GROMACS .gro file of C-alpha atoms in nm:
model
  110
    1MET     CA    1   2.936  -6.148   1.368
    2THR     CA    2   2.970  -5.984   1.726
    3SER     CA    3   2.709  -6.071   1.982
    4TRP     CA    4   2.467  -5.784   2.180
    5TYR     CA    5   2.691  -5.940   2.433
    6GLU     CA    6   3.015  -5.964   2.336
    7ALA     CA    7   2.952  -5.567   2.198
    8GLU     CA    8   2.871  -5.550   2.559
    9ARG     CA    9   3.173  -5.624   2.673
   10ALA     CA   10   3.447  -5.504   2.492
   11CYS     CA   11   3.233  -5.153   2.592
   12THR     CA   12   3.281  -5.297   2.978
   13ALA     CA   13   3.664  -5.334   2.906
   14GLN     CA   14   3.717  -5.032   2.693
   15GLY     CA   15   3.488  -4.816   3.066
   16LYS     CA   16   3.227  -4.761   2.842
   17ARG     CA   17   2.914  -4.893   2.754
   18LEU     CA   18   2.621  -4.869   2.424
   19CYS     CA   19   2.454  -4.595   2.375
   20THR     CA   20   2.028  -4.647   2.377
   21GLN     CA   21   1.862  -4.637   2.042
   22SER     CA   22   1.776  -4.243   2.177
   23GLU     CA   23   2.075  -4.167   2.199
   24TRP     CA   24   2.230  -4.343   1.881
   25THR     CA   25   1.936  -4.146   1.676
   26PHE     CA   26   1.978  -3.832   1.819
   27ALA     CA   27   2.344  -3.864   1.729
   28CYS     CA   28   2.280  -3.971   1.380
   29GLU     CA   29   1.946  -3.719   1.304
   30GLY     CA   30   2.045  -3.404   1.539
   31PRO     CA   31   1.830  -3.168   1.697
   32GLU     CA   32   1.671  -3.144   1.336
   33MET     CA   33   1.626  -3.511   1.287
   34LEU     CA   34   1.751  -3.512   0.900
   35PRO     CA   35   1.693  -3.855   0.776
   36TYR     CA   36   2.029  -3.896   0.731
   37PRO     CA   37   2.303  -3.789   0.943
   38TYR     CA   38   2.459  -3.620   0.625
   39GLY     CA   39   2.166  -3.425   0.596
   40GLN     CA   40   1.879  -3.404   0.413
   41ASN     CA   41   1.854  -3.588   0.052
   42ARG     CA   42   1.992  -3.963   0.051
   43ASP     CA   43   2.359  -3.991  -0.162
   44ASP     CA   44   2.390  -4.411  -0.197
   45THR     CA   45   2.745  -4.252  -0.152
   46ALA     CA   46   2.826  -4.071   0.137
   47CYS     CA   47   2.809  -4.384   0.330
   48ARG     CA   48   2.860  -4.788   0.248
   49ILE     CA   49   2.540  -4.834   0.222
   50ASP     CA   50   2.300  -4.978  -0.070
   51HIS     CA   51   2.583  -5.249  -0.050
   52GLN     CA   52   2.477  -5.594  -0.230
   53THR     CA   53   2.609  -5.867   0.108
   54LEU     CA   54   2.750  -6.165   0.013
   55ARG     CA   55   2.604  -6.538   0.035
   56PRO     CA   56   2.745  -6.736   0.330
   57ASP     CA   57   2.849  -7.091   0.319
   58ARG     CA   58   2.656  -7.224   0.540
   59ALA     CA   59   2.896  -7.486   0.580
   60ARG     CA   60   3.212  -7.386   0.557
   61LEU     CA   61   3.064  -7.098   0.811
   62GLY     CA   62   2.925  -7.438   1.067
   63ASN     CA   63   3.265  -7.600   1.013
   64PRO     CA   64   3.535  -7.463   1.261
   65MET     CA   65   3.825  -7.587   1.077
   66THR     CA   66   3.732  -7.266   0.764
   67SER     CA   67   3.420  -7.042   0.937
   68HIS     CA   68   3.792  -6.851   0.996
   69ASP     CA   69   3.851  -6.766   0.654
   70GLU     CA   70   3.459  -6.761   0.561
   71SER     CA   71   3.358  -6.495   0.819
   72ALA     CA   72   3.685  -6.343   0.704
   73ARG     CA   73   3.511  -6.317   0.313
   74LEU     CA   74   3.200  -6.282   0.439
   75TYR     CA   75   3.330  -5.909   0.604
   76GLU     CA   76   3.364  -5.636   0.424
   77ALA     CA   77   3.295  -5.292   0.603
   78VAL     CA   78   3.599  -5.005   0.565
   79PRO     CA   79   3.766  -4.879   0.874
   80SER     CA   80   3.576  -4.616   1.040
   81GLY     CA   81   3.606  -4.301   0.880
   82ALA     CA   82   3.693  -4.418   0.610
   83MET     CA   83   3.351  -4.272   0.404
   84ALA     CA   84   3.455  -3.896   0.516
   85ARG     CA   85   3.084  -3.785   0.434
   86CYS     CA   86   2.931  -4.048   0.618
   87VAL     CA   87   2.898  -3.797   0.915
   88SER     CA   88   2.657  -3.643   1.146
   89TRP     CA   89   2.556  -3.300   1.279
   90ALA     CA   90   2.767  -3.404   1.541
   91GLY     CA   91   3.044  -3.539   1.382
   92VAL     CA   92   3.019  -3.913   1.432
   93HIS     CA   93   3.144  -4.159   1.141
   94ASP     CA   94   2.988  -4.431   0.974
   95MET     CA   95   2.596  -4.380   1.128
   96THR     CA   96   2.408  -4.540   0.795
   97GLY     CA   97   2.613  -4.837   0.690
   98ASN     CA   98   2.911  -5.023   0.660
   99ALA     CA   99   2.829  -5.173   0.997
  100ASP     CA  100   2.491  -5.245   1.225
  101GLU     CA  101   2.525  -5.153   1.568
  102TRP     CA  102   2.431  -5.234   1.900
  103THR     CA  103   2.262  -5.024   2.114
  104VAL     CA  104   2.105  -5.078   2.455
  105ASN     CA  105   1.679  -5.034   2.506
  106GLU     CA  106   1.542  -4.791   2.645
  107ALA     CA  107   1.496  -5.040   2.993
  108GLY     CA  108   1.807  -5.136   2.974
  109ARG     CA  109   1.751  -5.469   2.792
  110PRO     CA  110   1.992  -5.619   2.484
   0.00000   0.00000   0.00000
């Protein structure tokens, strides 16, 4: 539940930047353009993928008194690197699943 603008500001505050779409794809697929960061064949236990997400309670999410608790209930990601086999050829963890990544399109727009 972080907007593109919030992600961009967080990176900038650390002297970093969001990856472009092509950089992200290359980091995941590598020079061999593998379909998964860990190889050729899909393994639904290697990364946090195919997980049935919880249904949000929109009333609680929209209520300032309960939105924090509802957001915490919905957040099911695991710490980066927790899925030891979910690593790309470049040593980058969690390229698929766990949490969505924000990127910059090649034109530099969100």
